[in-house]
mmCIF file of C-alpha atoms in Angstrom:
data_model
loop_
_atom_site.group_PDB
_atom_site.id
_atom_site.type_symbol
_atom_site.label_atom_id
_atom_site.label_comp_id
_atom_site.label_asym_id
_atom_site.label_seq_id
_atom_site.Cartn_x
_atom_site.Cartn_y
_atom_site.Cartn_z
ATOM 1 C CA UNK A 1 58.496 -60.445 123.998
ATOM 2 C CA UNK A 2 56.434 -63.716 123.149
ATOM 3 C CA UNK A 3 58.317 -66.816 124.957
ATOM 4 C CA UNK A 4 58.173 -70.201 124.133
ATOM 5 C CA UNK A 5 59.751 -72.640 127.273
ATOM 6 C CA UNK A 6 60.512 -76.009 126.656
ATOM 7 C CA UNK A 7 62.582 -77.924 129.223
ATOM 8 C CA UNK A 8 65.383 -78.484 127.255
ATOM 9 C CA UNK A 9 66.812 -81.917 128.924
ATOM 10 C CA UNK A 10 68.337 -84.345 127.772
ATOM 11 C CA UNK A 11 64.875 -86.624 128.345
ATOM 12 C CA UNK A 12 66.127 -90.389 128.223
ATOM 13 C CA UNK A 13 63.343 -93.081 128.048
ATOM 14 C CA UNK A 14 63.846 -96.522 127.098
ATOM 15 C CA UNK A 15 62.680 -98.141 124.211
ATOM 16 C CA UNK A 16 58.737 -98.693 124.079
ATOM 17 C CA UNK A 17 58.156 -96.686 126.572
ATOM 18 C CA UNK A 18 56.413 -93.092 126.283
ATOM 19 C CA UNK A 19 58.231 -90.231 126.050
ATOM 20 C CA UNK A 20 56.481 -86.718 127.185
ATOM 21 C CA UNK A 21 57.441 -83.240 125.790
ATOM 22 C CA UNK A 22 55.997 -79.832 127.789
ATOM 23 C CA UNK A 23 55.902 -76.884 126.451
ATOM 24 C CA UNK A 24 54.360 -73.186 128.002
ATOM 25 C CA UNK A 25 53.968 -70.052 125.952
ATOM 26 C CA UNK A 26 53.066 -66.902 126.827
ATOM 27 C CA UNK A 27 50.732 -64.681 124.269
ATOM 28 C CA UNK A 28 47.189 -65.701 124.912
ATOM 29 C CA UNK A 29 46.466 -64.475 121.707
ATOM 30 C CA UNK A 30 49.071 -67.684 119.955
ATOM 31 C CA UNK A 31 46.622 -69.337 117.324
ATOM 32 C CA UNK A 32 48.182 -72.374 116.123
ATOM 33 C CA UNK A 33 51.063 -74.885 117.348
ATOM 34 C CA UNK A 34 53.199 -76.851 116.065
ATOM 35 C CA UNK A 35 56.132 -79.482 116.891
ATOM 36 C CA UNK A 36 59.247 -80.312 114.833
ATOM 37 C CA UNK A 37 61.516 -82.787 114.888
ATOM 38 C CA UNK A 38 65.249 -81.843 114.453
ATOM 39 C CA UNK A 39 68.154 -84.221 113.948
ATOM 40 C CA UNK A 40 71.558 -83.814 114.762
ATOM 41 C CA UNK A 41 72.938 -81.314 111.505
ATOM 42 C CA UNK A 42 69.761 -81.124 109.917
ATOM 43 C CA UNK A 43 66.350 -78.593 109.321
ATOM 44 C CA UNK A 44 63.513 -79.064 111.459
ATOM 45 C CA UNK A 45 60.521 -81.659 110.236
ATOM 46 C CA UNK A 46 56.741 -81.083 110.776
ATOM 47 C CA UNK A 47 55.206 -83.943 112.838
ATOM 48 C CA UNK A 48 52.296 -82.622 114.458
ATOM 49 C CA UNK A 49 50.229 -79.744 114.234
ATOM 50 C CA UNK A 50 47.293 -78.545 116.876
ATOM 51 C CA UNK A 51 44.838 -76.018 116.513
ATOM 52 C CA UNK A 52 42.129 -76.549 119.733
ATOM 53 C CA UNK A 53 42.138 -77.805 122.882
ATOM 54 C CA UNK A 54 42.120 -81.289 123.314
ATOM 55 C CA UNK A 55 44.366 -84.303 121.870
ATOM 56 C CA UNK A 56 45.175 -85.148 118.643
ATOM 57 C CA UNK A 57 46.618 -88.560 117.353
ATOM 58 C CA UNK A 58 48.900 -89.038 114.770
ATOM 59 C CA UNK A 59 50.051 -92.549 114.643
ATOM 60 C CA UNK A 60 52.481 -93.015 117.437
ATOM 61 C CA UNK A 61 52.327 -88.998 118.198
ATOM 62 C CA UNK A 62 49.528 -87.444 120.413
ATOM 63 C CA UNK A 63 49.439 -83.545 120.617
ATOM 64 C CA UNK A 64 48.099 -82.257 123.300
ATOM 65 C CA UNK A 65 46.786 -78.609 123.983
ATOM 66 C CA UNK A 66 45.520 -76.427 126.789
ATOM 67 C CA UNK A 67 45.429 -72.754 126.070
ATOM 68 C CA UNK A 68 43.439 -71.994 129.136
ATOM 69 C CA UNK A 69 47.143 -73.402 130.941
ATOM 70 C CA UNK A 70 48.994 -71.924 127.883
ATOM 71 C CA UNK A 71 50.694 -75.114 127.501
ATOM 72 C CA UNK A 72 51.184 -77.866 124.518
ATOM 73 C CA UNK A 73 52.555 -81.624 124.838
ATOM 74 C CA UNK A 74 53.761 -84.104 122.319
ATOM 75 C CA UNK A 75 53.570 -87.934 123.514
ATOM 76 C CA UNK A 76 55.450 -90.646 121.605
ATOM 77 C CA UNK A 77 54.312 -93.860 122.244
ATOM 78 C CA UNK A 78 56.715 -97.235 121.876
ATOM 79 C CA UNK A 79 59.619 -95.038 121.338
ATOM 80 C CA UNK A 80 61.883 -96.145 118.998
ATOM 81 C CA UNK A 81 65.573 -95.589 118.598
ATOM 82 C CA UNK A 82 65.289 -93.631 115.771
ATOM 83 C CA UNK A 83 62.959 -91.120 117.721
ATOM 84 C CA UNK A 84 66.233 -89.672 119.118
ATOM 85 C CA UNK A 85 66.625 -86.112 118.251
ATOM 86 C CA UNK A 86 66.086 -82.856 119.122
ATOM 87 C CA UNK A 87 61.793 -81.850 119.306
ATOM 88 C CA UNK A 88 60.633 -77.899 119.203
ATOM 89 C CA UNK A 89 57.883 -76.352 120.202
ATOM 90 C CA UNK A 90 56.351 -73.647 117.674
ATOM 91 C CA UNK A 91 53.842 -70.997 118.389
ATOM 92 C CA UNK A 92 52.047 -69.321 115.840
ATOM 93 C CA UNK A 93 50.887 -66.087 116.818
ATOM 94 C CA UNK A 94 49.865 -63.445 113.999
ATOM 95 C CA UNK A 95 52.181 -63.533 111.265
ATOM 96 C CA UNK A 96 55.150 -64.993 112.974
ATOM 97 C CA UNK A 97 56.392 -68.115 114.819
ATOM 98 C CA UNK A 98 58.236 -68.367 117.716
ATOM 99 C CA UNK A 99 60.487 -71.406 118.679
ATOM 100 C CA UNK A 100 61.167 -72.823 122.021
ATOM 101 C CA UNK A 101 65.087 -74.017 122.425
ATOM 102 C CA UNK A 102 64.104 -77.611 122.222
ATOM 103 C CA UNK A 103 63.826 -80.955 124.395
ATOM 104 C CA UNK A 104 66.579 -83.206 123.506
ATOM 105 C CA UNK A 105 65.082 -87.135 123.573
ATOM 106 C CA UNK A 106 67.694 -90.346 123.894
ATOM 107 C CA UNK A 107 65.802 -93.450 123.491
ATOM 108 C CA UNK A 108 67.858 -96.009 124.874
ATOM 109 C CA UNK A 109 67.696 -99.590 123.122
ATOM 110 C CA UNK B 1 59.762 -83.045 93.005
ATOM 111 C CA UNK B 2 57.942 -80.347 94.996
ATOM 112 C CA UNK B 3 60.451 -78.659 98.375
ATOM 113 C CA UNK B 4 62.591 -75.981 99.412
ATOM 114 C CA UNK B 5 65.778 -75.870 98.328
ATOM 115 C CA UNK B 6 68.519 -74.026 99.617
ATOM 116 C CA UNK B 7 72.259 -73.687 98.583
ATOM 117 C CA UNK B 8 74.772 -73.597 99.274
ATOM 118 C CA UNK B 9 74.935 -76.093 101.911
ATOM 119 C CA UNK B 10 78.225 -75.086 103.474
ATOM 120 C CA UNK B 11 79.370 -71.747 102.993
ATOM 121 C CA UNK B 12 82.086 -69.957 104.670
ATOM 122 C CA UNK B 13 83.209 -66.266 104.538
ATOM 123 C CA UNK B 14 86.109 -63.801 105.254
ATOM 124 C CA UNK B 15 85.382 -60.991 107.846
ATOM 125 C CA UNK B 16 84.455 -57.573 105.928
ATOM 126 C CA UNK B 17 82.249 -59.578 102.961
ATOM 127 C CA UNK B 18 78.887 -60.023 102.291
ATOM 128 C CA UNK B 19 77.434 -62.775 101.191
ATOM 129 C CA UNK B 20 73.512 -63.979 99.183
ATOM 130 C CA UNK B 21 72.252 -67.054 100.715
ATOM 131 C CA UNK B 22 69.674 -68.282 98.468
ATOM 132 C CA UNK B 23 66.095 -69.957 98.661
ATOM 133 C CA UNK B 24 63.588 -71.478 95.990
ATOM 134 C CA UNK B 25 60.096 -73.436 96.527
ATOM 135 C CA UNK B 26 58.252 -74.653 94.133
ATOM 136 C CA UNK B 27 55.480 -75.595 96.532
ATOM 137 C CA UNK B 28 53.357 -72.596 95.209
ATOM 138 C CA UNK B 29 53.492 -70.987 99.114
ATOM 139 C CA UNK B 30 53.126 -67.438 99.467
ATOM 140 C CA UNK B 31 54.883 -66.652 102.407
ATOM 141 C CA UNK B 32 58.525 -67.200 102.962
ATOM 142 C CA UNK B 33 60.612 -66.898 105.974
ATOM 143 C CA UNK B 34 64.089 -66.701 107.175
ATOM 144 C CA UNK B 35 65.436 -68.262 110.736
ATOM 145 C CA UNK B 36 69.141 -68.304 112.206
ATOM 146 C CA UNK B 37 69.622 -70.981 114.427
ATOM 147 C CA UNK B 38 72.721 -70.789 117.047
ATOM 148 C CA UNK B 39 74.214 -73.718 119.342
ATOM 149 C CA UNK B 40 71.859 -74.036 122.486
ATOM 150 C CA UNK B 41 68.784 -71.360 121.192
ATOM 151 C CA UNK B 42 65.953 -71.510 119.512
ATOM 152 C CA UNK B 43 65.122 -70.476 116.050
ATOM 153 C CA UNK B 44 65.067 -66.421 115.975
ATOM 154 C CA UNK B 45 63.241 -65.247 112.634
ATOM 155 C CA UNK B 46 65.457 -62.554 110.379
ATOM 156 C CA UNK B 47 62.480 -61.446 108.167
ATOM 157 C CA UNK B 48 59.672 -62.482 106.603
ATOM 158 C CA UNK B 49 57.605 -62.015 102.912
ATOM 159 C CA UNK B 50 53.433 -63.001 102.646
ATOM 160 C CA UNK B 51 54.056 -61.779 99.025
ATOM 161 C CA UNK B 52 56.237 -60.628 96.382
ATOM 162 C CA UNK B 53 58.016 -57.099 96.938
ATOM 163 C CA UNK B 54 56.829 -57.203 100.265
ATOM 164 C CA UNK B 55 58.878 -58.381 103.471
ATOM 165 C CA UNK B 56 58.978 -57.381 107.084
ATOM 166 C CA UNK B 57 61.734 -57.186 109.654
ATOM 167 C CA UNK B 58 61.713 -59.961 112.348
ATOM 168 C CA UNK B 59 63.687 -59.498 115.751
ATOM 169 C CA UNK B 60 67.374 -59.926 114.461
ATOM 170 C CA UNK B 61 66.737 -58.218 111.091
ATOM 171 C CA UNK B 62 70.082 -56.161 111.989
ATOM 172 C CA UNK B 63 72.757 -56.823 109.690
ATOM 173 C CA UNK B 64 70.778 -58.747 107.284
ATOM 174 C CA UNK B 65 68.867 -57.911 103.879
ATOM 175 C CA UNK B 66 66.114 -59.963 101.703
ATOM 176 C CA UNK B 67 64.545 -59.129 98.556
ATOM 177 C CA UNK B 68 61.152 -60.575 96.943
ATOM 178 C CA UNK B 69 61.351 -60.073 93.418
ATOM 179 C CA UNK B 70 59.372 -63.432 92.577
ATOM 180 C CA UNK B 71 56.496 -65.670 94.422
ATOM 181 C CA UNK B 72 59.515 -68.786 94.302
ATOM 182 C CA UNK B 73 62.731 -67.076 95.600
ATOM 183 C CA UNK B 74 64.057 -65.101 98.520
ATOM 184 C CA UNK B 75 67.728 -64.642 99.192
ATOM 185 C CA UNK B 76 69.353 -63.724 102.090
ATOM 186 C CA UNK B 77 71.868 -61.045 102.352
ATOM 187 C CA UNK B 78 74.170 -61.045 105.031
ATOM 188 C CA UNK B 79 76.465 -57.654 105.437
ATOM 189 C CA UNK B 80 79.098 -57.103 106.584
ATOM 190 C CA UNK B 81 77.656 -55.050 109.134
ATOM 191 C CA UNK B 82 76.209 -58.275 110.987
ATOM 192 C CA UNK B 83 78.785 -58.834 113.893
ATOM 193 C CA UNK B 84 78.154 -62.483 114.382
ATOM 194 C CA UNK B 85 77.008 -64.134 111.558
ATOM 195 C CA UNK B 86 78.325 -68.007 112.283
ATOM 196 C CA UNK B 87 75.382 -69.699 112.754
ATOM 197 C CA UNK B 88 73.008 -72.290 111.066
ATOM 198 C CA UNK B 89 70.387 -70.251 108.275
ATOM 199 C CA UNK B 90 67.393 -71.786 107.624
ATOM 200 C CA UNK B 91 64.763 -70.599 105.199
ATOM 201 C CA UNK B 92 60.726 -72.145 105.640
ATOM 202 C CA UNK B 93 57.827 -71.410 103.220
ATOM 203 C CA UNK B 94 53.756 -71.806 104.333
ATOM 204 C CA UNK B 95 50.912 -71.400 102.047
ATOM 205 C CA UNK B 96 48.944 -68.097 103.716
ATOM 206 C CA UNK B 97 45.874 -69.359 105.994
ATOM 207 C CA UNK B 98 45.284 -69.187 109.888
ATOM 208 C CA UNK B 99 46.436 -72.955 109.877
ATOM 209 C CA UNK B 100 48.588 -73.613 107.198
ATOM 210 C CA UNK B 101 51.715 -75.377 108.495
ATOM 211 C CA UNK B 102 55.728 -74.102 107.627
ATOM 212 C CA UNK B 103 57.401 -76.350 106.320
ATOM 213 C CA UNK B 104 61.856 -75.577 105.961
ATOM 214 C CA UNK B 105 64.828 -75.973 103.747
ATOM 215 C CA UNK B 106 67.575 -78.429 104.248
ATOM 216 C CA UNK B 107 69.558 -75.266 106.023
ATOM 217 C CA UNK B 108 73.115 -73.217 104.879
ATOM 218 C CA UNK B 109 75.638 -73.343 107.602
ATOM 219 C CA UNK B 110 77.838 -69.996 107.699
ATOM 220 C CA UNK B 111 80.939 -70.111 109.392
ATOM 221 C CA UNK B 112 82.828 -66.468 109.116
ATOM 222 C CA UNK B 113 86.753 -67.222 109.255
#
Protein backbone atom coordinates (compact mmCIF):
# COMPACT_ATOMS: atom_id res chain seq x y z
CA UNK A 1 0.00 0.00 0.00
CA UNK A 2 1.69 3.40 -1.12
CA UNK A 3 1.05 6.09 1.85
CA UNK A 4 1.05 9.57 1.64
CA UNK A 5 1.23 11.36 5.52
CA UNK A 6 0.51 14.77 5.91
CA UNK A 7 -0.04 16.15 9.42
CA UNK A 8 -3.38 17.02 9.07
CA UNK A 9 -3.65 20.07 11.77
CA UNK A 10 -5.36 22.64 11.87
CA UNK A 11 -1.85 24.83 11.19
CA UNK A 12 -2.75 28.53 12.30
CA UNK A 13 -0.16 31.25 11.34
CA UNK A 14 -0.79 34.80 11.33
CA UNK A 15 -0.93 36.94 8.55
CA UNK A 16 2.56 37.56 6.74
CA UNK A 17 4.05 35.14 8.31
CA UNK A 18 5.22 31.69 6.64
CA UNK A 19 3.29 28.89 6.78
CA UNK A 20 5.11 25.26 6.37
CA UNK A 21 3.38 22.08 4.99
CA UNK A 22 5.32 18.38 5.50
CA UNK A 23 4.59 15.74 3.78
CA UNK A 24 6.39 11.84 3.80
CA UNK A 25 5.60 9.14 1.29
CA UNK A 26 6.57 5.90 1.11
CA UNK A 27 7.34 4.23 -2.57
CA UNK A 28 10.86 5.16 -3.44
CA UNK A 29 9.97 4.56 -6.78
CA UNK A 30 7.09 8.00 -6.58
CA UNK A 31 8.21 10.14 -9.71
CA UNK A 32 6.50 13.33 -9.53
CA UNK A 33 4.66 15.53 -6.72
CA UNK A 34 2.33 17.67 -6.53
CA UNK A 35 0.27 20.06 -4.02
CA UNK A 36 -3.37 21.21 -4.26
CA UNK A 37 -5.18 23.60 -2.76
CA UNK A 38 -8.77 22.70 -1.60
CA UNK A 39 -11.42 25.08 -0.32
CA UNK A 40 -14.11 24.48 1.87
CA UNK A 41 -16.98 22.61 -0.77
CA UNK A 42 -14.88 22.76 -3.64
CA UNK A 43 -12.29 20.44 -6.14
CA UNK A 44 -8.77 20.54 -5.49
CA UNK A 45 -6.47 23.36 -7.47
CA UNK A 46 -2.90 22.75 -8.82
CA UNK A 47 -0.40 25.20 -7.22
CA UNK A 48 2.82 23.65 -7.36
CA UNK A 49 4.35 20.89 -8.99
CA UNK A 50 8.07 19.27 -8.22
CA UNK A 51 9.91 16.89 -10.08
CA UNK A 52 13.81 16.85 -8.41
CA UNK A 53 15.31 17.50 -5.44
CA UNK A 54 15.77 20.85 -4.47
CA UNK A 55 13.33 24.04 -4.20
CA UNK A 56 11.22 25.46 -6.51
CA UNK A 57 9.60 29.03 -6.39
CA UNK A 58 6.44 29.94 -7.53
CA UNK A 59 5.61 33.40 -6.51
CA UNK A 60 4.74 33.31 -2.89
CA UNK A 61 4.93 29.22 -2.98
CA UNK A 62 8.31 27.32 -2.58
CA UNK A 63 8.20 23.46 -3.11
CA UNK A 64 10.51 21.71 -1.60
CA UNK A 65 11.72 18.02 -2.23
CA UNK A 66 13.95 15.38 -0.72
CA UNK A 67 13.45 11.90 -2.02
CA UNK A 68 16.54 10.62 -0.38
CA UNK A 69 14.16 11.61 3.13
CA UNK A 70 11.03 10.70 1.04
CA UNK A 71 9.57 13.88 2.03
CA UNK A 72 7.99 17.13 0.11
CA UNK A 73 7.18 20.74 1.66
CA UNK A 74 5.15 23.63 0.43
CA UNK A 75 6.14 27.17 2.05
CA UNK A 76 3.80 30.16 1.70
CA UNK A 77 5.33 33.22 2.29
CA UNK A 78 3.26 36.57 3.64
CA UNK A 79 0.28 34.47 4.11
CA UNK A 80 -2.71 35.96 3.29
CA UNK A 81 -6.21 35.43 4.52
CA UNK A 82 -7.37 34.03 1.59
CA UNK A 83 -4.60 31.24 1.80
CA UNK A 84 -6.99 29.51 4.26
CA UNK A 85 -7.98 26.17 3.07
CA UNK A 86 -7.35 22.81 3.03
CA UNK A 87 -3.51 21.85 1.07
CA UNK A 88 -2.81 18.01 -0.23
CA UNK A 89 -0.02 16.34 -0.87
CA UNK A 90 0.01 14.17 -4.24
CA UNK A 91 2.38 11.47 -5.21
CA UNK A 92 2.71 10.33 -8.54
CA UNK A 93 3.95 6.98 -8.77
CA UNK A 94 3.41 4.92 -12.15
CA UNK A 95 0.12 5.48 -13.47
CA UNK A 96 -1.65 6.56 -10.38
CA UNK A 97 -1.70 9.27 -7.66
CA UNK A 98 -2.02 8.95 -4.25
CA UNK A 99 -3.38 11.73 -1.86
CA UNK A 100 -2.38 12.49 1.61
CA UNK A 101 -5.61 13.53 3.95
CA UNK A 102 -4.56 17.12 3.94
CA UNK A 103 -3.10 20.00 6.29
CA UNK A 104 -5.79 22.34 7.15
CA UNK A 105 -4.15 26.21 7.20
CA UNK A 106 -6.10 29.27 9.22
CA UNK A 107 -4.37 32.42 8.54
CA UNK A 108 -5.40 34.65 11.12
CA UNK A 109 -5.78 38.49 10.13
CA UNK B 1 -13.44 27.93 -22.64
CA UNK B 2 -11.12 24.93 -22.19
CA UNK B 3 -11.95 22.61 -18.38
CA UNK B 4 -13.58 19.76 -16.96
CA UNK B 5 -16.92 19.80 -16.48
CA UNK B 6 -18.91 17.71 -14.42
CA UNK B 7 -22.73 17.52 -13.68
CA UNK B 8 -24.66 17.27 -11.95
CA UNK B 9 -23.45 19.23 -9.14
CA UNK B 10 -25.74 17.90 -6.45
CA UNK B 11 -27.22 14.69 -6.93
CA UNK B 12 -29.01 12.58 -4.53
CA UNK B 13 -30.34 8.97 -4.77
CA UNK B 14 -32.77 6.37 -3.25
CA UNK B 15 -31.16 3.14 -1.79
CA UNK B 16 -31.44 0.15 -4.48
CA UNK B 17 -30.67 2.70 -7.73
CA UNK B 18 -27.94 3.31 -9.77
CA UNK B 19 -26.95 6.24 -10.92
CA UNK B 20 -24.27 7.85 -14.25
CA UNK B 21 -22.24 10.61 -12.96
CA UNK B 22 -20.87 12.27 -15.88
CA UNK B 23 -17.47 13.93 -17.06
CA UNK B 24 -16.33 15.95 -20.27
CA UNK B 25 -12.84 17.83 -21.05
CA UNK B 26 -12.19 19.49 -23.78
CA UNK B 27 -8.57 20.02 -22.78
CA UNK B 28 -7.49 17.34 -25.41
CA UNK B 29 -5.97 15.04 -22.22
CA UNK B 30 -5.74 11.49 -22.68
CA UNK B 31 -6.04 10.15 -19.45
CA UNK B 32 -9.00 10.53 -17.21
CA UNK B 33 -9.52 9.65 -13.68
CA UNK B 34 -12.09 9.18 -11.09
CA UNK B 35 -11.58 10.04 -7.09
CA UNK B 36 -14.22 9.75 -4.12
CA UNK B 37 -13.46 11.96 -1.50
CA UNK B 38 -15.05 11.25 2.17
CA UNK B 39 -15.14 13.68 5.36
CA UNK B 40 -11.61 13.44 7.09
CA UNK B 41 -9.64 11.10 4.10
CA UNK B 42 -7.86 11.60 1.37
CA UNK B 43 -8.75 11.23 -2.21
CA UNK B 44 -9.03 7.26 -3.00
CA UNK B 45 -8.99 6.75 -6.95
CA UNK B 46 -12.17 4.49 -8.37
CA UNK B 47 -10.59 3.86 -11.85
CA UNK B 48 -8.72 5.21 -14.32
CA UNK B 49 -8.57 5.46 -18.56
CA UNK B 50 -4.90 6.54 -20.52
CA UNK B 51 -7.17 6.00 -23.62
CA UNK B 52 -10.39 5.33 -25.13
CA UNK B 53 -11.97 1.73 -24.44
CA UNK B 54 -9.41 1.23 -22.05
CA UNK B 55 -9.71 1.77 -18.12
CA UNK B 56 -8.25 0.11 -15.09
CA UNK B 57 -9.56 -0.59 -11.62
CA UNK B 58 -8.14 1.63 -8.80
CA UNK B 59 -8.40 0.52 -5.01
CA UNK B 60 -12.23 1.13 -4.38
CA UNK B 61 -13.30 0.08 -7.91
CA UNK B 62 -16.02 -2.15 -5.96
CA UNK B 63 -19.39 -1.12 -6.64
CA UNK B 64 -18.57 1.25 -9.31
CA UNK B 65 -18.46 1.09 -13.30
CA UNK B 66 -16.84 3.54 -16.10
CA UNK B 67 -16.91 3.33 -19.71
CA UNK B 68 -14.52 5.10 -22.41
CA UNK B 69 -16.31 5.26 -25.49
CA UNK B 70 -14.69 8.74 -26.55
CA UNK B 71 -11.14 10.64 -25.86
CA UNK B 72 -13.66 13.68 -24.06
CA UNK B 73 -16.06 11.71 -21.75
CA UNK B 74 -16.07 9.21 -18.94
CA UNK B 75 -19.07 8.58 -16.76
CA UNK B 76 -19.28 7.12 -13.65
CA UNK B 77 -21.59 4.40 -12.73
CA UNK B 78 -22.44 3.87 -9.34
CA UNK B 79 -24.54 0.43 -8.53
CA UNK B 80 -26.41 -0.36 -6.42
CA UNK B 81 -24.13 -2.83 -5.20
CA UNK B 82 -21.78 0.02 -3.69
CA UNK B 83 -22.72 -0.01 0.12
CA UNK B 84 -21.68 3.50 0.89
CA UNK B 85 -21.81 5.66 -1.82
CA UNK B 86 -22.38 9.31 0.08
CA UNK B 87 -19.43 10.93 -0.56
CA UNK B 88 -17.89 13.82 -2.67
CA UNK B 89 -16.95 12.37 -6.65
CA UNK B 90 -14.47 14.05 -8.32
CA UNK B 91 -13.30 13.37 -11.84
CA UNK B 92 -9.40 14.86 -13.02
CA UNK B 93 -7.96 14.63 -16.58
CA UNK B 94 -3.80 14.87 -17.39
CA UNK B 95 -2.33 14.94 -20.76
CA UNK B 96 -0.06 11.41 -20.76
CA UNK B 97 3.79 12.28 -19.95
CA UNK B 98 6.05 11.39 -16.84
CA UNK B 99 5.29 15.08 -15.68
CA UNK B 100 2.21 16.19 -16.93
CA UNK B 101 0.14 17.64 -14.07
CA UNK B 102 -3.91 16.49 -13.23
CA UNK B 103 -5.83 18.92 -13.22
CA UNK B 104 -10.02 18.16 -11.64
CA UNK B 105 -13.63 18.92 -12.16
CA UNK B 106 -15.67 21.20 -10.05
CA UNK B 107 -16.87 17.73 -8.14
CA UNK B 108 -20.70 15.88 -7.87
CA UNK B 109 -21.71 15.46 -4.32
CA UNK B 110 -23.86 12.12 -3.81
CA UNK B 111 -25.86 11.88 -0.90
CA UNK B 112 -27.92 8.32 -0.91
CA UNK B 113 -31.30 8.98 1.13
Amino acid sequence: QKEVEQNSGPLSVPEGAIASLNCTYSDRGSQSFFWYRQYSGKSPELIMSIYSNGDKEDGRFTAQLNKASQYVSLLIRDSQPSDSATYLCAVKTGNQFYFGTGTSLTVIP
Amino acid sequence: DGGITQSPKYLFRKEGQNVTLSCEQNLNHDAMYWYRQDPGQGLRLIYYSQIVNDFQKGDIAEGYSVSREKKESFPLTVTSAQKNPTAFYLCASRKQGRDNEQFFGPGTRLTVL
